[in-house]
Amino acid sequence: MWSLCAVLLVVVMLTVMIAWGKVQPLLAFVVAAMAAALMLGVPAGKIPGAIEKGIGDLLGSLVVVICLGAVFGKLIADSGAARRIAISLVKTLGPARVPVAMTVTGFVVGLPLDYNVGFVLMIPLIFSLVAQSGRPAVALGMPLLAGLSIAHGFLPPHPSPTALVAAVQADLGTTLLYGLIVALPTLCIAGPLFALTLKRIRAQPAPVFQGAPIPEHELPSAFASFATALLPVLLLGAFTLATLLRPALAGPLAFFANPLVVMLASYLVAVFTLGLGRGRTLVQVMGSAQEALREIAPILLIIAGAGALKQVLTEAGVSAQLGAQLASLPVPPLLLGWAVATLIRVCLGSATVAGLTAAGVVGPLVESTDVNPNLMVLAVGAGSLMFSHVNDSAFWMFKEYFGLSLKDTFRSWTAMETLAGTFGIVFVLILSLFVG
């Protein structure tokens, strides 16, 4: 019982430090990890080593993949490929199907791009379409933002799903395939269908956010944009399907199917198709990579801090105890994983932090039950999207960019995120009936 109380105290401590005290997340995690270790009886001399081990173990398997994903997404953004994808979809589907086009755009752009990058990149497109069509900004933009958010919460190579795959020893390719199965119907509900209820909300976006669009003749071709942006997903999906259909290929394809190799190969292709092949110098392309690495650094620090806390809880035996206690409850493990992530999301705000922190609890739960680890990644991902509110930076970005009141932000953004998390776990549970 004391172990559970200690964990709850640590979560409260993290909440106060990050949400109220605005303490840098890495520092907050390290302080919380030390406090947890002392409360749980870990010898003082072993605490620094446990923290260092937790940081190293988690970052060691993730840092290269996450950094490659960041520079890959940055290149897609800077080259105009993401904007070309959006324009092509709108033109192909026609003005009457703009909500569908926005939904597909958000999801496709969200596959390689971090949510914040995709949000800022797509805002000019949303407001330009608002001006052209006369549609309400929130109702028009919500399907796109739902696509960005759901891809960020559910699908590798985004940081939280990728870290969860490592934490519960899931398979990245299988998780990606299952994630697509869950994400698409979830997106339809939380995106275009929910947007139908938002037509009465009136946005007042500041002029500074209504930047002029990049001239179309300066954008890369639609083929190059789509093919390059989707390349890592296509490669991971193809290798996974090949090994599922022909298990004998698992060994020969192990190197090529490794996420590190896939992301590196995709980035090298992007350097040529969206960089050097369009007249940019190697110095310019590498300058974009340096900016991306600076932007991803805070996320890596959050991951490092989560690893420190996870290791302390593991060495104290708390994770195993909680896993055994949770497994004994008359609640499906997937629903428990979702609930843990939801609680942390409400307390700490960040979907990434919620997913990473939940990994320390759901890891032993996966080990002590026969639950599918790939589905557990998705269940936690769904929980990490729940109830975005005033302690979430994405909440404020949406509010300020669209010029909304707090009431309308809760009515639109918070409701969309909650729908995504709720229907996400529903579809995960339905999928579990078929794949175990």
PDB file of C-alpha atoms in Angstrom, residues 76 81-83 85-86 89 103-114 117-119 121-122 144 147-148 151 158 229-230:
ATOM      1  CA  ILE A  76       9.570  18.013 -45.602  1.00  0.00           C
ATOM      2  CA  ALA A  81       6.297  19.204 -49.584  1.00  0.00           C
ATOM      3  CA  ALA A  82       3.746  19.195 -46.768  1.00  0.00           C
ATOM      4  CA  ARG A  83       1.996  22.193 -48.290  1.00  0.00           C
ATOM      5  CA  ILE A  85       0.331  17.502 -50.198  1.00  0.00           C
ATOM      6  CA  ALA A  86      -2.413  19.675 -48.739  1.00  0.00           C
ATOM      7  CA  LEU A  89      -5.627  16.812 -51.869  1.00  0.00           C
ATOM      8  CA  THR A 103      -8.760  15.285 -42.677  1.00  0.00           C
ATOM      9  CA  VAL A 104      -6.536  13.373 -45.070  1.00  0.00           C
ATOM     10  CA  THR A 105      -4.055  16.254 -45.169  1.00  0.00           C
ATOM     11  CA  GLY A 106      -3.701  16.359 -41.390  1.00  0.00           C
ATOM     12  CA  PHE A 107      -3.172  12.625 -41.139  1.00  0.00           C
ATOM     13  CA  VAL A 108      -0.714  12.365 -44.035  1.00  0.00           C
ATOM     14  CA  VAL A 109       1.275  15.406 -42.904  1.00  0.00           C
ATOM     15  CA  GLY A 110       1.119  14.164 -39.312  1.00  0.00           C
ATOM     16  CA  LEU A 111       2.763  10.851 -40.155  1.00  0.00           C
ATOM     17  CA  PRO A 112       6.278  12.324 -40.542  1.00  0.00           C
ATOM     18  CA  LEU A 113       5.854  15.646 -38.720  1.00  0.00           C
ATOM     19  CA  ASP A 114       5.775  16.454 -35.024  1.00  0.00           C
ATOM     20  CA  VAL A 117       5.615  21.612 -36.519  1.00  0.00           C
ATOM     21  CA  GLY A 118       2.618  20.396 -38.493  1.00  0.00           C
ATOM     22  CA  PHE A 119       0.299  22.798 -36.671  1.00  0.00           C
ATOM     23  CA  LEU A 121       2.972  24.745 -41.007  1.00  0.00           C
ATOM     24  CA  MET A 122      -0.707  24.148 -41.782  1.00  0.00           C
ATOM     25  CA  LEU A 144      -6.782  18.671 -40.101  1.00  0.00           C
ATOM     26  CA  GLY A 147      -5.332  14.152 -38.080  1.00  0.00           C
ATOM     27  CA  LEU A 148      -2.124  15.708 -36.779  1.00  0.00           C
ATOM     28  CA  ALA A 151      -0.982  10.502 -35.803  1.00  0.00           C
ATOM     29  CA  HIS A 158       6.499   9.807 -33.069  1.00  0.00           C
ATOM     30  CA  ALA A 229       6.712  11.900 -46.884  1.00  0.00           C
ATOM     31  CA  LEU A 230       5.206   8.404 -46.848  1.00  0.00           C
TER      32      LEU A 230
END
